[in-house]
Amino acid sequence: MTAPAPRRRLRSVPLYVTVWAVGVVMVTPLLYALVSGFKSTDQLSSNTFGLPSPWVTSNYTEILKSGTFWRSIGSSTLIAVGTTVLTVGTAALAAFALARFVFRGRELLFTLFTIGLMFPFAVAILPLFILLRTFGLLDNPWGVILPQAAFGLPLTIVILRGFFREIPGELEEAATLDGCSPFGFFWRILLPMARPALGTVSVLAVVASWNNFLLPLLVFSDQTWWTIPVGVQQYQGQYSADVARVFAYLILAMVPALAFYAVAERQLIGGITMGATKG
């Protein structure tokens, strides 16, 4: 017998209270930064938590008029797109081979990829810098795209392999009988069926690339290629005395990521849910 509706609602109250509490904790700093960006530094000192009086819109408009800010947006976008295409494309081919082909050492090779999940990026920073300098990839977007793609491969392969293995073998046999090659099956049938998984790993790759700070800071000394995280750090150092303007820059720097997540949220959650259901 199912519990009555009022009792079920009472049981759900702690869950709703927890969700709302977590939401308030997460949103409050964002709202504070947003409102503080419309203040002057003097207002922040004298009226820390109140509404601006008057509202100073120049903090936001001057940043939006700055070419440096838009160059950082463009650089982050270019690197994120390049990283995502390279990571997902390479991982899809590797996951296809590890999921649909039987060969000696397959599980050992997959284990090596899973071990990569436990390898911290900071440990490789010095040899990576030497390697990039040797190949002339400093101050070059490929110096960020290639390492990010390499470190993103393990997780992407693990996720895609699980989805590819769930595709029925009978479907592949039918495609083979119709004259479809292994790559044709991968391109025409497997990838369209794995679209939720591809969307999930693409979102994860974009977010990881957009938020990466250490690698672009290491590779780029030229201001032209500064990404958004590096731009925030440099802007904060340049305008350390003007705290209100720094708040405005932080908010504007978060807008593209929040907008992308708002659009991709359904795809991300749908892919994760489908994976959990299949597992």
PDB file of C-alpha atoms in Angstrom:
ATOM      1  CA  MET A   1       0.000   0.000   0.000  1.00  0.00           C
ATOM      2  CA  THR A   2       1.201   3.492  -0.829  1.00  0.00           C
ATOM      3  CA  ALA A   3       1.331   6.187   1.830  1.00  0.00           C
ATOM      4  CA  PRO A   4      -1.382   8.890   1.730  1.00  0.00           C
ATOM      5  CA  ALA A   5      -0.563  12.058  -0.199  1.00  0.00           C
ATOM      6  CA  PRO A   6      -0.282  14.330   2.918  1.00  0.00           C
ATOM      7  CA  ARG A   7       2.170  11.900   4.506  1.00  0.00           C
ATOM      8  CA  ARG A   8       4.270  11.755   1.348  1.00  0.00           C
ATOM      9  CA  ARG A   9       4.376  15.545   1.275  1.00  0.00           C
ATOM     10  CA  LEU A  10       5.510  15.661   4.903  1.00  0.00           C
ATOM     11  CA  ARG A  11       8.305  13.211   4.121  1.00  0.00           C
ATOM     12  CA  SER A  12       9.428  15.424   1.244  1.00  0.00           C
ATOM     13  CA  VAL A  13       9.641  18.572   3.391  1.00  0.00           C
ATOM     14  CA  PRO A  14      13.241  17.965   4.622  1.00  0.00           C
ATOM     15  CA  LEU A  15      14.355  17.369   1.030  1.00  0.00           C
ATOM     16  CA  TYR A  16      12.756  20.597  -0.219  1.00  0.00           C
ATOM     17  CA  VAL A  17      14.178  22.552   2.721  1.00  0.00           C
ATOM     18  CA  THR A  18      17.659  21.192   1.987  1.00  0.00           C
ATOM     19  CA  VAL A  19      17.405  22.016  -1.720  1.00  0.00           C
ATOM     20  CA  TRP A  20      16.236  25.558  -0.997  1.00  0.00           C
ATOM     21  CA  ALA A  21      18.972  26.054   1.608  1.00  0.00           C
ATOM     22  CA  VAL A  22      21.659  24.897  -0.825  1.00  0.00           C
ATOM     23  CA  GLY A  23      20.183  27.130  -3.537  1.00  0.00           C
ATOM     24  CA  VAL A  24      20.206  30.182  -1.270  1.00  0.00           C
ATOM     25  CA  VAL A  25      23.814  29.517  -0.233  1.00  0.00           C
ATOM     26  CA  MET A  26      24.882  29.270  -3.886  1.00  0.00           C
ATOM     27  CA  VAL A  27      22.867  32.197  -5.256  1.00  0.00           C
ATOM     28  CA  THR A  28      23.533  34.728  -2.470  1.00  0.00           C
ATOM     29  CA  PRO A  29      27.219  35.372  -3.390  1.00  0.00           C
ATOM     30  CA  LEU A  30      26.246  35.807  -7.051  1.00  0.00           C
ATOM     31  CA  LEU A  31      23.533  38.330  -6.205  1.00  0.00           C
ATOM     32  CA  TYR A  32      25.899  40.173  -3.883  1.00  0.00           C
ATOM     33  CA  ALA A  33      28.557  40.393  -6.599  1.00  0.00           C
ATOM     34  CA  LEU A  34      25.955  41.488  -9.178  1.00  0.00           C
ATOM     35  CA  VAL A  35      24.629  44.311  -6.988  1.00  0.00           C
ATOM     36  CA  SER A  36      28.120  45.310  -5.823  1.00  0.00           C
ATOM     37  CA  GLY A  37      29.123  45.760  -9.452  1.00  0.00           C
ATOM     38  CA  PHE A  38      26.648  48.652  -9.663  1.00  0.00           C
ATOM     39  CA  LYS A  39      28.288  50.453  -6.728  1.00  0.00           C
ATOM     40  CA  SER A  40      31.343  52.585  -6.404  1.00  0.00           C
ATOM     41  CA  THR A  41      34.171  51.564  -4.103  1.00  0.00           C
ATOM     42  CA  ASP A  42      33.117  54.242  -1.619  1.00  0.00           C
ATOM     43  CA  GLN A  43      29.593  52.804  -1.571  1.00  0.00           C
ATOM     44  CA  LEU A  44      30.979  49.336  -0.873  1.00  0.00           C
ATOM     45  CA  SER A  45      32.760  50.728   2.188  1.00  0.00           C
ATOM     46  CA  SER A  46      29.840  52.746   3.540  1.00  0.00           C
ATOM     47  CA  ASN A  47      26.896  50.642   2.294  1.00  0.00           C
ATOM     48  CA  THR A  48      28.209  47.090   2.053  1.00  0.00           C
ATOM     49  CA  PHE A  49      24.941  45.139   1.918  1.00  0.00           C
ATOM     50  CA  GLY A  50      22.447  47.769   0.786  1.00  0.00           C
ATOM     51  CA  LEU A  51      21.262  48.669  -2.694  1.00  0.00           C
ATOM     52  CA  PRO A  52      23.396  51.068  -4.753  1.00  0.00           C
ATOM     53  CA  SER A  53      22.569  54.751  -4.427  1.00  0.00           C
ATOM     54  CA  PRO A  54      23.077  55.887  -7.128  1.00  0.00           C
ATOM     55  CA  TRP A  55      23.429  52.909  -9.473  1.00  0.00           C
ATOM     56  CA  VAL A  56      26.821  53.020 -11.210  1.00  0.00           C
ATOM     57  CA  THR A  57      26.378  51.356 -14.608  1.00  0.00           C
ATOM     58  CA  SER A  58      29.750  52.488 -15.920  1.00  0.00           C
ATOM     59  CA  ASN A  59      31.499  49.547 -14.223  1.00  0.00           C
ATOM     60  CA  TYR A  60      29.727  47.152 -16.586  1.00  0.00           C
ATOM     61  CA  THR A  61      29.589  49.314 -19.707  1.00  0.00           C
ATOM     62  CA  GLU A  62      33.306  50.125 -19.655  1.00  0.00           C
ATOM     63  CA  ILE A  63      34.173  46.442 -19.454  1.00  0.00           C
ATOM     64  CA  LEU A  64      31.800  45.621 -22.311  1.00  0.00           C
ATOM     65  CA  LYS A  65      33.494  48.307 -24.399  1.00  0.00           C
ATOM     66  CA  SER A  66      36.925  46.839 -23.659  1.00  0.00           C
ATOM     67  CA  GLY A  67      38.567  44.888 -26.452  1.00  0.00           C
ATOM     68  CA  THR A  68      40.585  42.883 -23.924  1.00  0.00           C
ATOM     69  CA  PHE A  69      37.449  41.391 -22.401  1.00  0.00           C
ATOM     70  CA  TRP A  70      36.070  40.273 -25.765  1.00  0.00           C
ATOM     71  CA  ARG A  71      39.457  38.855 -26.785  1.00  0.00           C
ATOM     72  CA  SER A  72      39.400  36.740 -23.634  1.00  0.00           C
ATOM     73  CA  ILE A  73      35.885  35.548 -24.486  1.00  0.00           C
ATOM     74  CA  GLY A  74      36.982  34.664 -28.015  1.00  0.00           C
ATOM     75  CA  SER A  75      40.136  32.904 -26.821  1.00  0.00           C
ATOM     76  CA  SER A  76      38.228  30.840 -24.253  1.00  0.00           C
ATOM     77  CA  THR A  77      35.601  29.932 -26.858  1.00  0.00           C
ATOM     78  CA  LEU A  78      38.168  28.906 -29.473  1.00  0.00           C
ATOM     79  CA  ILE A  79      40.114  26.767 -27.018  1.00  0.00           C
ATOM     80  CA  ALA A  80      36.969  25.183 -25.548  1.00  0.00           C
ATOM     81  CA  VAL A  81      35.585  24.277 -28.978  1.00  0.00           C
ATOM     82  CA  GLY A  82      38.953  22.924 -30.185  1.00  0.00           C
ATOM     83  CA  THR A  83      39.419  20.892 -27.009  1.00  0.00           C
ATOM     84  CA  THR A  84      35.902  19.475 -27.176  1.00  0.00           C
ATOM     85  CA  VAL A  85      36.104  18.452 -30.836  1.00  0.00           C
ATOM     86  CA  LEU A  86      39.504  16.808 -30.379  1.00  0.00           C
ATOM     87  CA  THR A  87      38.594  15.094 -27.103  1.00  0.00           C
ATOM     88  CA  VAL A  88      35.205  13.752 -28.144  1.00  0.00           C
ATOM     89  CA  GLY A  89      36.326  12.752 -31.651  1.00  0.00           C
ATOM     90  CA  THR A  90      39.404  10.856 -30.467  1.00  0.00           C
ATOM     91  CA  ALA A  91      37.658   9.323 -27.455  1.00  0.00           C
ATOM     92  CA  ALA A  92      34.714   8.146 -29.573  1.00  0.00           C
ATOM     93  CA  LEU A  93      37.025   6.209 -31.901  1.00  0.00           C
ATOM     94  CA  ALA A  94      38.986   4.733 -28.977  1.00  0.00           C
ATOM     95  CA  ALA A  95      35.810   3.821 -27.084  1.00  0.00           C
ATOM     96  CA  PHE A  96      34.387   2.194 -30.218  1.00  0.00           C
ATOM     97  CA  ALA A  97      37.449  -0.018 -30.554  1.00  0.00           C
ATOM     98  CA  LEU A  98      37.480  -0.879 -26.846  1.00  0.00           C
ATOM     99  CA  ALA A  99      33.748  -1.648 -26.800  1.00  0.00           C
ATOM    100  CA  ARG A 100      33.060  -3.439 -30.087  1.00  0.00           C
ATOM    101  CA  PHE A 101      36.322  -5.209 -30.987  1.00  0.00           C
ATOM    102  CA  VAL A 102      37.880  -8.175 -29.189  1.00  0.00           C
ATOM    103  CA  PHE A 103      41.688  -8.215 -29.179  1.00  0.00           C
ATOM    104  CA  ARG A 104      44.461  -9.221 -26.845  1.00  0.00           C
ATOM    105  CA  GLY A 105      45.223  -6.623 -24.188  1.00  0.00           C
ATOM    106  CA  ARG A 106      41.937  -4.742 -24.598  1.00  0.00           C
ATOM    107  CA  GLU A 107      41.072  -4.708 -20.912  1.00  0.00           C
ATOM    108  CA  LEU A 108      44.633  -3.806 -19.969  1.00  0.00           C
ATOM    109  CA  LEU A 109      44.527  -0.875 -22.360  1.00  0.00           C
ATOM    110  CA  PHE A 110      41.195   0.252 -20.915  1.00  0.00           C
ATOM    111  CA  THR A 111      42.637  -0.038 -17.409  1.00  0.00           C
ATOM    112  CA  LEU A 112      45.471   2.282 -18.414  1.00  0.00           C
ATOM    113  CA  PHE A 113      42.907   4.863 -19.501  1.00  0.00           C
ATOM    114  CA  THR A 114      41.026   4.544 -16.216  1.00  0.00           C
ATOM    115  CA  ILE A 115      44.282   5.022 -14.306  1.00  0.00           C
ATOM    116  CA  GLY A 116      44.526   8.366 -16.074  1.00  0.00           C
ATOM    117  CA  LEU A 117      41.525   9.501 -14.019  1.00  0.00           C
ATOM    118  CA  MET A 118      43.702   9.367 -10.909  1.00  0.00           C
ATOM    119  CA  PHE A 119      46.600  11.328 -12.432  1.00  0.00           C
ATOM    120  CA  PRO A 120      46.528  14.934 -11.141  1.00  0.00           C
ATOM    121  CA  PHE A 121      47.232  17.643 -13.669  1.00  0.00           C
ATOM    122  CA  ALA A 122      49.454  19.639 -11.292  1.00  0.00           C
ATOM    123  CA  VAL A 123      51.975  16.768 -11.123  1.00  0.00           C
ATOM    124  CA  ALA A 124      52.655  17.031 -14.860  1.00  0.00           C
ATOM    125  CA  ILE A 125      52.953  20.808 -15.009  1.00  0.00           C
ATOM    126  CA  LEU A 126      56.770  21.004 -15.110  1.00  0.00           C
ATOM    127  CA  PRO A 127      57.437  18.244 -17.697  1.00  0.00           C
ATOM    128  CA  LEU A 128      54.471  19.535 -19.694  1.00  0.00           C
ATOM    129  CA  PHE A 129      55.933  23.045 -19.784  1.00  0.00           C
ATOM    130  CA  ILE A 130      59.294  21.680 -20.963  1.00  0.00           C
ATOM    131  CA  LEU A 131      57.579  19.590 -23.637  1.00  0.00           C
ATOM    132  CA  LEU A 132      55.522  22.522 -24.914  1.00  0.00           C
ATOM    133  CA  ARG A 133      58.596  24.752 -25.018  1.00  0.00           C
ATOM    134  CA  THR A 134      60.509  22.086 -26.944  1.00  0.00           C
ATOM    135  CA  PHE A 135      57.790  21.858 -29.585  1.00  0.00           C
ATOM    136  CA  GLY A 136      57.331  25.638 -29.763  1.00  0.00           C
ATOM    137  CA  LEU A 137      53.761  25.575 -28.483  1.00  0.00           C
ATOM    138  CA  LEU A 138      54.064  28.350 -25.911  1.00  0.00           C
ATOM    139  CA  ASP A 139      51.851  31.354 -26.717  1.00  0.00           C
ATOM    140  CA  ASN A 140      50.001  29.045 -29.074  1.00  0.00           C
ATOM    141  CA  PRO A 141      46.396  27.878 -28.527  1.00  0.00           C
ATOM    142  CA  TRP A 142      47.451  24.337 -29.457  1.00  0.00           C
ATOM    143  CA  GLY A 143      49.646  24.384 -26.368  1.00  0.00           C
ATOM    144  CA  VAL A 144      46.441  24.446 -24.306  1.00  0.00           C
ATOM    145  CA  ILE A 145      44.114  22.448 -26.560  1.00  0.00           C
ATOM    146  CA  LEU A 146      46.342  19.363 -26.885  1.00  0.00           C
ATOM    147  CA  PRO A 147      47.089  18.865 -23.152  1.00  0.00           C
ATOM    148  CA  GLN A 148      43.465  19.558 -22.203  1.00  0.00           C
ATOM    149  CA  ALA A 149      42.304  16.979 -24.728  1.00  0.00           C
ATOM    150  CA  ALA A 150      44.846  14.456 -23.440  1.00  0.00           C
ATOM    151  CA  PHE A 151      43.737  14.883 -19.823  1.00  0.00           C
ATOM    152  CA  GLY A 152      40.080  14.763 -20.862  1.00  0.00           C
ATOM    153  CA  LEU A 153      40.380  11.470 -22.758  1.00  0.00           C
ATOM    154  CA  PRO A 154      40.175   9.037 -19.789  1.00  0.00           C
ATOM    155  CA  LEU A 155      36.809  10.214 -18.469  1.00  0.00           C
ATOM    156  CA  THR A 156      35.359  10.603 -21.970  1.00  0.00           C
ATOM    157  CA  ILE A 157      36.448   7.100 -23.017  1.00  0.00           C
ATOM    158  CA  VAL A 158      35.038   5.553 -19.849  1.00  0.00           C
ATOM    159  CA  ILE A 159      31.639   7.199 -20.407  1.00  0.00           C
ATOM    160  CA  LEU A 160      31.405   6.485 -24.146  1.00  0.00           C
ATOM    161  CA  ARG A 161      32.584   2.888 -23.851  1.00  0.00           C
ATOM    162  CA  GLY A 162      29.747   2.145 -21.465  1.00  0.00           C
ATOM    163  CA  PHE A 163      27.202   3.541 -23.924  1.00  0.00           C
ATOM    164  CA  PHE A 164      28.719   1.806 -26.949  1.00  0.00           C
ATOM    165  CA  ARG A 165      28.669  -1.573 -25.224  1.00  0.00           C
ATOM    166  CA  GLU A 166      24.925  -1.256 -24.646  1.00  0.00           C
ATOM    167  CA  ILE A 167      24.193  -1.171 -28.387  1.00  0.00           C
ATOM    168  CA  PRO A 168      22.853  -4.645 -29.319  1.00  0.00           C
ATOM    169  CA  GLY A 169      25.241  -6.843 -31.259  1.00  0.00           C
ATOM    170  CA  GLU A 170      22.379  -7.932 -33.516  1.00  0.00           C
ATOM    171  CA  LEU A 171      22.195  -4.408 -34.871  1.00  0.00           C
ATOM    172  CA  GLU A 172      25.852  -4.515 -35.881  1.00  0.00           C
ATOM    173  CA  GLU A 173      25.408  -7.929 -37.468  1.00  0.00           C
ATOM    174  CA  ALA A 174      22.453  -6.670 -39.499  1.00  0.00           C
ATOM    175  CA  ALA A 175      24.453  -3.649 -40.651  1.00  0.00           C
ATOM    176  CA  THR A 176      27.349  -5.915 -41.664  1.00  0.00           C
ATOM    177  CA  LEU A 177      25.042  -8.146 -43.674  1.00  0.00           C
ATOM    178  CA  ASP A 178      23.798  -5.049 -45.497  1.00  0.00           C
ATOM    179  CA  GLY A 179      27.369  -4.299 -46.535  1.00  0.00           C
ATOM    180  CA  CYS A 180      28.197  -1.730 -43.868  1.00  0.00           C
ATOM    181  CA  SER A 181      31.870  -1.536 -42.879  1.00  0.00           C
ATOM    182  CA  PRO A 182      32.914  -1.255 -39.210  1.00  0.00           C
ATOM    183  CA  PHE A 183      33.583   2.464 -39.625  1.00  0.00           C
ATOM    184  CA  GLY A 184      30.299   2.869 -41.478  1.00  0.00           C
ATOM    185  CA  PHE A 185      28.471   1.238 -38.581  1.00  0.00           C
ATOM    186  CA  PHE A 186      30.303   3.572 -36.199  1.00  0.00           C
ATOM    187  CA  TRP A 187      29.538   6.703 -38.212  1.00  0.00           C
ATOM    188  CA  ARG A 188      26.011   6.019 -39.464  1.00  0.00           C
ATOM    189  CA  ILE A 189      24.464   4.015 -36.643  1.00  0.00           C
ATOM    190  CA  LEU A 190      26.487   4.088 -33.431  1.00  0.00           C
ATOM    191  CA  LEU A 191      27.130   7.836 -33.168  1.00  0.00           C
ATOM    192  CA  PRO A 192      23.494   8.862 -33.803  1.00  0.00           C
ATOM    193  CA  MET A 193      22.308   6.359 -31.199  1.00  0.00           C
ATOM    194  CA  ALA A 194      24.887   7.616 -28.684  1.00  0.00           C
ATOM    195  CA  ARG A 195      23.899  11.270 -29.118  1.00  0.00           C
ATOM    196  CA  PRO A 196      22.942  11.716 -25.420  1.00  0.00           C
ATOM    197  CA  ALA A 197      26.335  10.385 -24.337  1.00  0.00           C
ATOM    198  CA  LEU A 198      28.140  12.572 -26.868  1.00  0.00           C
ATOM    199  CA  GLY A 199      26.217  15.586 -25.605  1.00  0.00           C
ATOM    200  CA  THR A 200      27.127  14.786 -22.012  1.00  0.00           C
ATOM    201  CA  VAL A 201      30.866  14.416 -22.619  1.00  0.00           C
ATOM    202  CA  SER A 202      30.860  17.509 -24.848  1.00  0.00           C
ATOM    203  CA  VAL A 203      29.334  19.616 -22.076  1.00  0.00           C
ATOM    204  CA  LEU A 204      31.853  18.262 -19.572  1.00  0.00           C
ATOM    205  CA  ALA A 205      34.745  19.027 -21.941  1.00  0.00           C
ATOM    206  CA  VAL A 206      33.553  22.583 -22.599  1.00  0.00           C
ATOM    207  CA  VAL A 207      33.074  23.341 -18.901  1.00  0.00           C
ATOM    208  CA  ALA A 208      36.458  21.863 -17.959  1.00  0.00           C
ATOM    209  CA  SER A 209      38.225  23.872 -20.672  1.00  0.00           C
ATOM    210  CA  TRP A 210      36.402  27.108 -19.842  1.00  0.00           C
ATOM    211  CA  ASN A 211      37.300  26.877 -16.149  1.00  0.00           C
ATOM    212  CA  ASN A 212      40.928  25.849 -16.659  1.00  0.00           C
ATOM    213  CA  PHE A 213      43.223  28.452 -15.165  1.00  0.00           C
ATOM    214  CA  LEU A 214      46.633  26.888 -14.536  1.00  0.00           C
ATOM    215  CA  LEU A 215      47.417  25.666 -18.059  1.00  0.00           C
ATOM    216  CA  PRO A 216      46.544  28.913 -19.929  1.00  0.00           C
ATOM    217  CA  LEU A 217      48.475  30.868 -17.285  1.00  0.00           C
ATOM    218  CA  LEU A 218      51.467  28.623 -17.918  1.00  0.00           C
ATOM    219  CA  VAL A 219      51.292  28.713 -21.729  1.00  0.00           C
ATOM    220  CA  PHE A 220      50.226  32.281 -22.532  1.00  0.00           C
ATOM    221  CA  SER A 221      52.429  35.232 -21.773  1.00  0.00           C
ATOM    222  CA  ASP A 222      50.920  37.190 -24.674  1.00  0.00           C
ATOM    223  CA  GLN A 223      47.786  39.098 -23.638  1.00  0.00           C
ATOM    224  CA  THR A 224      46.178  38.271 -26.988  1.00  0.00           C
ATOM    225  CA  TRP A 225      45.489  34.664 -25.963  1.00  0.00           C
ATOM    226  CA  TRP A 226      44.487  35.179 -22.334  1.00  0.00           C
ATOM    227  CA  THR A 227      41.416  33.156 -21.462  1.00  0.00           C
ATOM    228  CA  ILE A 228      38.633  34.329 -19.138  1.00  0.00           C
ATOM    229  CA  PRO A 229      40.114  32.848 -15.902  1.00  0.00           C
ATOM    230  CA  VAL A 230      43.507  34.400 -16.652  1.00  0.00           C
ATOM    231  CA  GLY A 231      41.807  37.659 -17.618  1.00  0.00           C
ATOM    232  CA  VAL A 232      39.959  37.738 -14.293  1.00  0.00           C
ATOM    233  CA  GLN A 233      43.201  37.236 -12.390  1.00  0.00           C
ATOM    234  CA  GLN A 234      45.017  39.939 -14.363  1.00  0.00           C
ATOM    235  CA  TYR A 235      42.080  42.345 -14.106  1.00  0.00           C
ATOM    236  CA  GLN A 236      41.888  41.825 -10.368  1.00  0.00           C
ATOM    237  CA  GLY A 237      45.563  42.658 -10.054  1.00  0.00           C
ATOM    238  CA  GLN A 238      45.224  45.739 -12.258  1.00  0.00           C
ATOM    239  CA  TYR A 239      42.160  47.151 -10.469  1.00  0.00           C
ATOM    240  CA  SER A 240      42.782  45.807  -6.979  1.00  0.00           C
ATOM    241  CA  ALA A 241      41.818  49.182  -5.466  1.00  0.00           C
ATOM    242  CA  ASP A 242      38.539  49.368  -7.427  1.00  0.00           C
ATOM    243  CA  VAL A 243      36.699  46.419  -5.891  1.00  0.00           C
ATOM    244  CA  ALA A 244      33.337  47.305  -7.438  1.00  0.00           C
ATOM    245  CA  ARG A 245      34.764  47.109 -10.951  1.00  0.00           C
ATOM    246  CA  VAL A 246      36.329  43.738 -10.150  1.00  0.00           C
ATOM    247  CA  PHE A 247      32.885  42.480  -9.067  1.00  0.00           C
ATOM    248  CA  ALA A 248      31.459  43.675 -12.380  1.00  0.00           C
ATOM    249  CA  TYR A 249      34.174  41.877 -14.328  1.00  0.00           C
ATOM    250  CA  LEU A 250      33.562  38.657 -12.391  1.00  0.00           C
ATOM    251  CA  ILE A 251      29.839  38.754 -13.172  1.00  0.00           C
ATOM    252  CA  LEU A 252      30.371  39.422 -16.878  1.00  0.00           C
ATOM    253  CA  ALA A 253      32.983  36.667 -17.019  1.00  0.00           C
ATOM    254  CA  MET A 254      30.461  34.189 -15.600  1.00  0.00           C
ATOM    255  CA  VAL A 255      27.626  35.090 -17.969  1.00  0.00           C
ATOM    256  CA  PRO A 256      28.824  32.993 -20.982  1.00  0.00           C
ATOM    257  CA  ALA A 257      29.379  29.906 -18.826  1.00  0.00           C
ATOM    258  CA  LEU A 258      26.003  30.279 -17.096  1.00  0.00           C
ATOM    259  CA  ALA A 259      24.256  30.821 -20.434  1.00  0.00           C
ATOM    260  CA  PHE A 260      25.916  27.753 -21.938  1.00  0.00           C
ATOM    261  CA  TYR A 261      24.994  25.616 -18.939  1.00  0.00           C
ATOM    262  CA  ALA A 262      21.391  26.851 -19.048  1.00  0.00           C
ATOM    263  CA  VAL A 263      21.162  25.693 -22.673  1.00  0.00           C
ATOM    264  CA  ALA A 264      23.057  22.410 -22.174  1.00  0.00           C
ATOM    265  CA  GLU A 265      21.596  21.439 -18.793  1.00  0.00           C
ATOM    266  CA  ARG A 266      18.867  19.227 -20.253  1.00  0.00           C
ATOM    267  CA  GLN A 267      21.352  17.432 -22.504  1.00  0.00           C
ATOM    268  CA  LEU A 268      23.767  16.872 -19.618  1.00  0.00           C
ATOM    269  CA  ILE A 269      21.149  15.559 -17.200  1.00  0.00           C
ATOM    270  CA  GLY A 270      19.483  13.479 -19.921  1.00  0.00           C
ATOM    271  CA  GLY A 271      22.761  11.792 -20.837  1.00  0.00           C
ATOM    272  CA  ILE A 272      23.642  11.049 -17.215  1.00  0.00           C
ATOM    273  CA  THR A 273      20.146   9.713 -16.526  1.00  0.00           C
ATOM    274  CA  MET A 274      20.213   7.459 -19.568  1.00  0.00           C
ATOM    275  CA  GLY A 275      23.610   6.131 -18.540  1.00  0.00           C
ATOM    276  CA  ALA A 276      22.372   5.396 -15.036  1.00  0.00           C
ATOM    277  CA  THR A 277      19.292   3.629 -16.424  1.00  0.00           C
ATOM    278  CA  LYS A 278      21.357   1.435 -18.732  1.00  0.00           C
ATOM    279  CA  GLY A 279      23.829   0.616 -16.015  1.00  0.00           C
TER     280      GLY A 279
END
